[in-house]
Amino acid sequence: MASQPKKVIAGIDTHADTHHVAVINEHGKPLADREFLAVGSGYRKIIDFITSYGTVIAVGVEGTGSYGAEIARTLSGEGLTVLEVNRPNRAARRLNGKSDPLDAYQAAKSVLEGRTKAIPKAKDGPVECLRIVRSGRASAIKARTAAINQIKALLVSAPDKIRAKYRAMPTSALITALQRTRPSGHLADPEYVP
């Protein structure tokens, strides 16, 4: 009787520079774990490592929206089922000690136990383009608001002559007026700077 190919599940603990990968069998027995560089050649080695142990049922990846985004895309591109795994509870990890291999095995076990069913976002196409544009806009609005708040805070403590000049202006008029000002007089004297 021919033996059935071994079915395996992998878990990946992701970081900025390296990913730690663990492989378990379909019964939860640890088979192997190893660390790989988080670069293109490392991703290829991860796929070879995982598939060398048998037929891959699924891969649990931590941080698919950040450090694990590219490995998740690469694994999906190879036709492997990728599931997003929540990072372990930090308080519980501190009690038992922090370990990349343990986190990787935990990611694989959470897939095996059915605790994770989320499919990571593809992060491509028009939705991703819109997300990038919205993110840039939000950042620009935040910077604009911070600059306006800083200007108004400086005006609060400015000499009365300067405060009186700008006090009643709405924000848009205030910014326009300040854009047109040029320093005059001695630069070490706050009354002459605006």
PDB file of C-alpha atoms in Angstrom:
ATOM      1  CA  MET A   1       0.000   0.000   0.000  1.00  0.00           C
ATOM      2  CA  ALA A   2       1.407   3.378  -1.057  1.00  0.00           C
ATOM      3  CA  SER A   3       1.729   5.938   1.702  1.00  0.00           C
ATOM      4  CA  GLN A   4      -0.243   9.158   1.475  1.00  0.00           C
ATOM      5  CA  PRO A   5       1.785  12.347   1.013  1.00  0.00           C
ATOM      6  CA  LYS A   6       2.310  14.116   4.327  1.00  0.00           C
ATOM      7  CA  LYS A   7       0.090  17.160   4.894  1.00  0.00           C
ATOM      8  CA  VAL A   8       1.712  20.110   6.634  1.00  0.00           C
ATOM      9  CA  ILE A   9       0.850  23.549   7.967  1.00  0.00           C
ATOM     10  CA  ALA A  10       3.352  26.381   8.251  1.00  0.00           C
ATOM     11  CA  GLY A  11       3.440  29.401  10.511  1.00  0.00           C
ATOM     12  CA  ILE A  12       5.499  32.528   9.933  1.00  0.00           C
ATOM     13  CA  ASP A  13       6.566  35.056  12.576  1.00  0.00           C
ATOM     14  CA  THR A  14       7.394  38.170  10.540  1.00  0.00           C
ATOM     15  CA  HIS A  15       9.894  40.935  11.260  1.00  0.00           C
ATOM     16  CA  ALA A  16      11.456  43.781   9.269  1.00  0.00           C
ATOM     17  CA  ASP A  17      14.648  41.930   8.301  1.00  0.00           C
ATOM     18  CA  THR A  18      13.917  38.254   8.914  1.00  0.00           C
ATOM     19  CA  HIS A  19      10.992  35.838   9.060  1.00  0.00           C
ATOM     20  CA  HIS A  20      10.941  32.747  11.270  1.00  0.00           C
ATOM     21  CA  VAL A  21       9.112  29.804   9.717  1.00  0.00           C
ATOM     22  CA  ALA A  22       7.812  26.704  11.504  1.00  0.00           C
ATOM     23  CA  VAL A  23       6.259  23.603   9.968  1.00  0.00           C
ATOM     24  CA  ILE A  24       3.910  21.169  11.737  1.00  0.00           C
ATOM     25  CA  ASN A  25       2.122  18.090  10.468  1.00  0.00           C
ATOM     26  CA  GLU A  26      -1.663  17.787  10.257  1.00  0.00           C
ATOM     27  CA  HIS A  27      -1.725  16.416  13.825  1.00  0.00           C
ATOM     28  CA  GLY A  28       0.200  19.374  15.275  1.00  0.00           C
ATOM     29  CA  LYS A  29       3.577  17.672  15.637  1.00  0.00           C
ATOM     30  CA  PRO A  30       6.456  20.117  15.121  1.00  0.00           C
ATOM     31  CA  LEU A  31       8.587  19.124  12.139  1.00  0.00           C
ATOM     32  CA  ALA A  32      11.093  21.951  11.695  1.00  0.00           C
ATOM     33  CA  ASP A  33      11.684  25.668  12.038  1.00  0.00           C
ATOM     34  CA  ARG A  34      14.172  28.066  10.520  1.00  0.00           C
ATOM     35  CA  GLU A  35      14.889  31.757  10.052  1.00  0.00           C
ATOM     36  CA  PHE A  36      15.068  33.369   6.594  1.00  0.00           C
ATOM     37  CA  LEU A  37      15.939  36.826   5.299  1.00  0.00           C
ATOM     38  CA  ALA A  38      12.907  38.966   4.431  1.00  0.00           C
ATOM     39  CA  VAL A  39      13.980  39.489   0.812  1.00  0.00           C
ATOM     40  CA  GLY A  40      13.060  37.937  -2.537  1.00  0.00           C
ATOM     41  CA  SER A  41      15.640  35.138  -2.348  1.00  0.00           C
ATOM     42  CA  GLY A  42      14.547  34.437   1.240  1.00  0.00           C
ATOM     43  CA  TYR A  43      10.913  34.135   0.147  1.00  0.00           C
ATOM     44  CA  ARG A  44      11.886  31.547  -2.457  1.00  0.00           C
ATOM     45  CA  LYS A  45      13.804  29.608   0.216  1.00  0.00           C
ATOM     46  CA  ILE A  46      10.765  29.792   2.526  1.00  0.00           C
ATOM     47  CA  ILE A  47       8.570  28.217  -0.151  1.00  0.00           C
ATOM     48  CA  ASP A  48      11.147  25.480  -0.800  1.00  0.00           C
ATOM     49  CA  PHE A  49      11.485  24.847   2.958  1.00  0.00           C
ATOM     50  CA  ILE A  50       7.738  24.595   3.558  1.00  0.00           C
ATOM     51  CA  THR A  51       6.957  22.424   0.539  1.00  0.00           C
ATOM     52  CA  SER A  52       9.856  20.040   1.221  1.00  0.00           C
ATOM     53  CA  TYR A  53       7.923  18.578   4.170  1.00  0.00           C
ATOM     54  CA  GLY A  54       4.802  17.613   2.224  1.00  0.00           C
ATOM     55  CA  THR A  55       1.591  18.997   0.792  1.00  0.00           C
ATOM     56  CA  VAL A  56       0.915  22.389   2.333  1.00  0.00           C
ATOM     57  CA  ILE A  57      -2.639  22.737   3.677  1.00  0.00           C
ATOM     58  CA  ALA A  58      -2.240  26.380   4.664  1.00  0.00           C
ATOM     59  CA  VAL A  59       0.267  28.954   5.895  1.00  0.00           C
ATOM     60  CA  GLY A  60      -0.473  31.221   8.862  1.00  0.00           C
ATOM     61  CA  VAL A  61       1.314  34.556   8.516  1.00  0.00           C
ATOM     62  CA  GLU A  62       1.552  37.238  11.215  1.00  0.00           C
ATOM     63  CA  GLY A  63       1.432  40.886  10.196  1.00  0.00           C
ATOM     64  CA  THR A  64       0.091  40.530   6.647  1.00  0.00           C
ATOM     65  CA  GLY A  65      -0.620  44.259   6.608  1.00  0.00           C
ATOM     66  CA  SER A  66       2.971  45.209   7.434  1.00  0.00           C
ATOM     67  CA  TYR A  67       6.111  43.037   7.662  1.00  0.00           C
ATOM     68  CA  GLY A  68       4.314  39.969   6.328  1.00  0.00           C
ATOM     69  CA  ALA A  69       2.664  41.642   3.322  1.00  0.00           C
ATOM     70  CA  GLU A  70       5.221  40.585   0.717  1.00  0.00           C
ATOM     71  CA  ILE A  71       5.645  37.005   1.934  1.00  0.00           C
ATOM     72  CA  ALA A  72       1.838  36.655   1.974  1.00  0.00           C
ATOM     73  CA  ARG A  73       1.669  37.908  -1.641  1.00  0.00           C
ATOM     74  CA  THR A  74       4.493  35.579  -2.678  1.00  0.00           C
ATOM     75  CA  LEU A  75       2.926  32.525  -1.045  1.00  0.00           C
ATOM     76  CA  SER A  76      -0.489  33.307  -2.576  1.00  0.00           C
ATOM     77  CA  GLY A  77       1.184  33.742  -5.960  1.00  0.00           C
ATOM     78  CA  GLU A  78       2.537  30.201  -5.593  1.00  0.00           C
ATOM     79  CA  GLY A  79      -1.009  28.909  -5.082  1.00  0.00           C
ATOM     80  CA  LEU A  80      -0.667  28.313  -1.339  1.00  0.00           C
ATOM     81  CA  THR A  81      -3.529  29.124   1.031  1.00  0.00           C
ATOM     82  CA  VAL A  82      -2.454  32.023   3.235  1.00  0.00           C
ATOM     83  CA  LEU A  83      -4.325  32.961   6.405  1.00  0.00           C
ATOM     84  CA  GLU A  84      -3.753  36.046   8.521  1.00  0.00           C
ATOM     85  CA  VAL A  85      -2.770  35.215  12.095  1.00  0.00           C
ATOM     86  CA  ASN A  86      -3.156  37.657  14.959  1.00  0.00           C
ATOM     87  CA  ARG A  87       0.021  38.324  16.869  1.00  0.00           C
ATOM     88  CA  PRO A  88       0.119  36.475  20.196  1.00  0.00           C
ATOM     89  CA  ASN A  89      -1.057  38.225  23.336  1.00  0.00           C
ATOM     90  CA  ARG A  90       1.951  40.308  24.458  1.00  0.00           C
ATOM     91  CA  ALA A  91       1.245  39.918  28.192  1.00  0.00           C
ATOM     92  CA  ALA A  92       0.984  36.137  27.919  1.00  0.00           C
ATOM     93  CA  ARG A  93       4.190  36.029  25.860  1.00  0.00           C
ATOM     94  CA  ARG A  94       6.070  37.989  28.505  1.00  0.00           C
ATOM     95  CA  LEU A  95       5.064  35.442  31.137  1.00  0.00           C
ATOM     96  CA  ASN A  96       6.279  32.509  29.051  1.00  0.00           C
ATOM     97  CA  GLY A  97       9.201  34.221  27.338  1.00  0.00           C
ATOM     98  CA  LYS A  98       9.496  35.669  23.847  1.00  0.00           C
ATOM     99  CA  SER A  99      10.758  33.379  21.114  1.00  0.00           C
ATOM    100  CA  ASP A 100      10.488  33.658  17.343  1.00  0.00           C
ATOM    101  CA  PRO A 101      10.322  29.868  16.883  1.00  0.00           C
ATOM    102  CA  LEU A 102       7.535  29.625  19.476  1.00  0.00           C
ATOM    103  CA  ASP A 103       5.617  32.431  17.757  1.00  0.00           C
ATOM    104  CA  ALA A 104       5.998  30.704  14.379  1.00  0.00           C
ATOM    105  CA  TYR A 105       4.780  27.377  15.798  1.00  0.00           C
ATOM    106  CA  GLN A 106       1.906  29.205  17.500  1.00  0.00           C
ATOM    107  CA  ALA A 107       0.917  30.726  14.136  1.00  0.00           C
ATOM    108  CA  ALA A 108       0.843  27.273  12.540  1.00  0.00           C
ATOM    109  CA  LYS A 109      -1.156  25.814  15.440  1.00  0.00           C
ATOM    110  CA  SER A 110      -3.736  28.586  15.273  1.00  0.00           C
ATOM    111  CA  VAL A 111      -4.374  27.603  11.638  1.00  0.00           C
ATOM    112  CA  LEU A 112      -4.599  23.919  12.558  1.00  0.00           C
ATOM    113  CA  GLU A 113      -7.030  24.647  15.408  1.00  0.00           C
ATOM    114  CA  GLY A 114      -9.205  26.830  13.167  1.00  0.00           C
ATOM    115  CA  ARG A 115      -8.678  29.963  15.277  1.00  0.00           C
ATOM    116  CA  THR A 116      -7.818  31.955  12.164  1.00  0.00           C
ATOM    117  CA  LYS A 117      -9.837  32.103   9.003  1.00  0.00           C
ATOM    118  CA  ALA A 118      -9.028  35.604   7.730  1.00  0.00           C
ATOM    119  CA  ILE A 119      -7.638  35.824   4.218  1.00  0.00           C
ATOM    120  CA  PRO A 120      -5.122  38.686   3.948  1.00  0.00           C
ATOM    121  CA  LYS A 121      -5.869  41.645   1.702  1.00  0.00           C
ATOM    122  CA  ALA A 122      -4.172  41.447  -1.682  1.00  0.00           C
ATOM    123  CA  LYS A 123      -2.934  45.064  -1.447  1.00  0.00           C
ATOM    124  CA  ASP A 124      -3.124  45.594  -5.203  1.00  0.00           C
ATOM    125  CA  GLY A 125      -5.455  47.083  -7.792  1.00  0.00           C
ATOM    126  CA  PRO A 126      -7.606  50.220  -7.602  1.00  0.00           C
ATOM    127  CA  VAL A 127      -8.490  49.804  -3.920  1.00  0.00           C
ATOM    128  CA  GLU A 128      -4.810  49.853  -2.933  1.00  0.00           C
ATOM    129  CA  CYS A 129      -4.183  52.876  -5.191  1.00  0.00           C
ATOM    130  CA  LEU A 130      -7.034  54.730  -3.491  1.00  0.00           C
ATOM    131  CA  ARG A 131      -5.709  53.762  -0.047  1.00  0.00           C
ATOM    132  CA  ILE A 132      -2.292  55.235  -0.918  1.00  0.00           C
ATOM    133  CA  VAL A 133      -3.837  58.492  -2.192  1.00  0.00           C
ATOM    134  CA  ARG A 134      -6.046  58.783   0.910  1.00  0.00           C
ATOM    135  CA  SER A 135      -3.086  58.084   3.171  1.00  0.00           C
ATOM    136  CA  GLY A 136      -1.066  60.859   1.502  1.00  0.00           C
ATOM    137  CA  ARG A 137      -3.991  63.264   1.789  1.00  0.00           C
ATOM    138  CA  ALA A 138      -4.541  62.448   5.458  1.00  0.00           C
ATOM    139  CA  SER A 139      -0.853  63.035   6.143  1.00  0.00           C
ATOM    140  CA  ALA A 140      -0.937  66.412   4.344  1.00  0.00           C
ATOM    141  CA  ILE A 141      -4.043  67.506   6.282  1.00  0.00           C
ATOM    142  CA  LYS A 142      -2.414  66.481   9.557  1.00  0.00           C
ATOM    143  CA  ALA A 143       0.741  68.471   8.724  1.00  0.00           C
ATOM    144  CA  ARG A 144      -1.346  71.502   7.700  1.00  0.00           C
ATOM    145  CA  THR A 145      -3.327  71.378  10.944  1.00  0.00           C
ATOM    146  CA  ALA A 146      -0.129  71.085  12.996  1.00  0.00           C
ATOM    147  CA  ALA A 147       1.364  74.125  11.219  1.00  0.00           C
ATOM    148  CA  ILE A 148      -1.780  76.211  11.783  1.00  0.00           C
ATOM    149  CA  ASN A 149      -1.874  75.227  15.457  1.00  0.00           C
ATOM    150  CA  GLN A 150       1.795  76.149  15.830  1.00  0.00           C
ATOM    151  CA  ILE A 151       1.230  79.562  14.214  1.00  0.00           C
ATOM    152  CA  LYS A 152      -1.739  80.275  16.472  1.00  0.00           C
ATOM    153  CA  ALA A 153       0.218  79.188  19.556  1.00  0.00           C
ATOM    154  CA  LEU A 154       3.036  81.568  18.617  1.00  0.00           C
ATOM    155  CA  LEU A 155       0.551  84.408  18.138  1.00  0.00           C
ATOM    156  CA  VAL A 156      -0.932  83.829  21.601  1.00  0.00           C
ATOM    157  CA  SER A 157       2.373  84.700  23.247  1.00  0.00           C
ATOM    158  CA  ALA A 158       3.413  87.362  20.716  1.00  0.00           C
ATOM    159  CA  PRO A 159       3.604  91.058  21.674  1.00  0.00           C
ATOM    160  CA  ASP A 160       0.218  92.823  21.695  1.00  0.00           C
ATOM    161  CA  LYS A 161       1.066  94.857  18.584  1.00  0.00           C
ATOM    162  CA  ILE A 162       1.400  91.629  16.550  1.00  0.00           C
ATOM    163  CA  ARG A 163      -1.554  89.848  18.206  1.00  0.00           C
ATOM    164  CA  ALA A 164      -3.836  92.807  17.481  1.00  0.00           C
ATOM    165  CA  LYS A 165      -2.836  92.786  13.826  1.00  0.00           C
ATOM    166  CA  TYR A 166      -3.865  89.121  13.312  1.00  0.00           C
ATOM    167  CA  ARG A 167      -6.380  88.462  16.138  1.00  0.00           C
ATOM    168  CA  ALA A 168      -9.693  88.837  14.266  1.00  0.00           C
ATOM    169  CA  MET A 169      -8.610  87.079  11.072  1.00  0.00           C
ATOM    170  CA  PRO A 170     -10.122  83.732  10.100  1.00  0.00           C
ATOM    171  CA  THR A 171      -7.535  80.999   9.512  1.00  0.00           C
ATOM    172  CA  SER A 172      -7.404  81.251   5.707  1.00  0.00           C
ATOM    173  CA  ALA A 173      -6.944  85.035   5.805  1.00  0.00           C
ATOM    174  CA  LEU A 174      -4.357  84.685   8.581  1.00  0.00           C
ATOM    175  CA  ILE A 175      -2.275  82.237   6.529  1.00  0.00           C
ATOM    176  CA  THR A 176      -2.499  84.457   3.428  1.00  0.00           C
ATOM    177  CA  ALA A 177      -1.459  87.536   5.433  1.00  0.00           C
ATOM    178  CA  LEU A 178       1.454  85.702   7.028  1.00  0.00           C
ATOM    179  CA  GLN A 179       2.610  84.442   3.632  1.00  0.00           C
ATOM    180  CA  ARG A 180       2.969  88.053   2.472  1.00  0.00           C
ATOM    181  CA  THR A 181       4.953  89.246   5.491  1.00  0.00           C
ATOM    182  CA  ARG A 182       8.686  89.735   5.420  1.00  0.00           C
ATOM    183  CA  PRO A 183      10.994  90.317   8.395  1.00  0.00           C
ATOM    184  CA  SER A 184      11.893  93.944   9.001  1.00  0.00           C
ATOM    185  CA  GLY A 185      14.064  95.542  11.608  1.00  0.00           C
ATOM    186  CA  HIS A 186      16.340  93.582  13.895  1.00  0.00           C
ATOM    187  CA  LEU A 187      15.859  89.817  13.638  1.00  0.00           C
ATOM    188  CA  ALA A 188      16.529  89.310  17.349  1.00  0.00           C
ATOM    189  CA  ASP A 189      13.456  91.385  18.267  1.00  0.00           C
ATOM    190  CA  PRO A 190      10.147  89.432  18.035  1.00  0.00           C
ATOM    191  CA  GLU A 191       8.176  92.634  17.396  1.00  0.00           C
ATOM    192  CA  TYR A 192       9.894  93.141  14.047  1.00  0.00           C
ATOM    193  CA  VAL A 193      10.012  89.565  12.747  1.00  0.00           C
ATOM    194  CA  PRO A 194       6.442  89.230  11.320  1.00  0.00           C
TER     195      PRO A 194
END
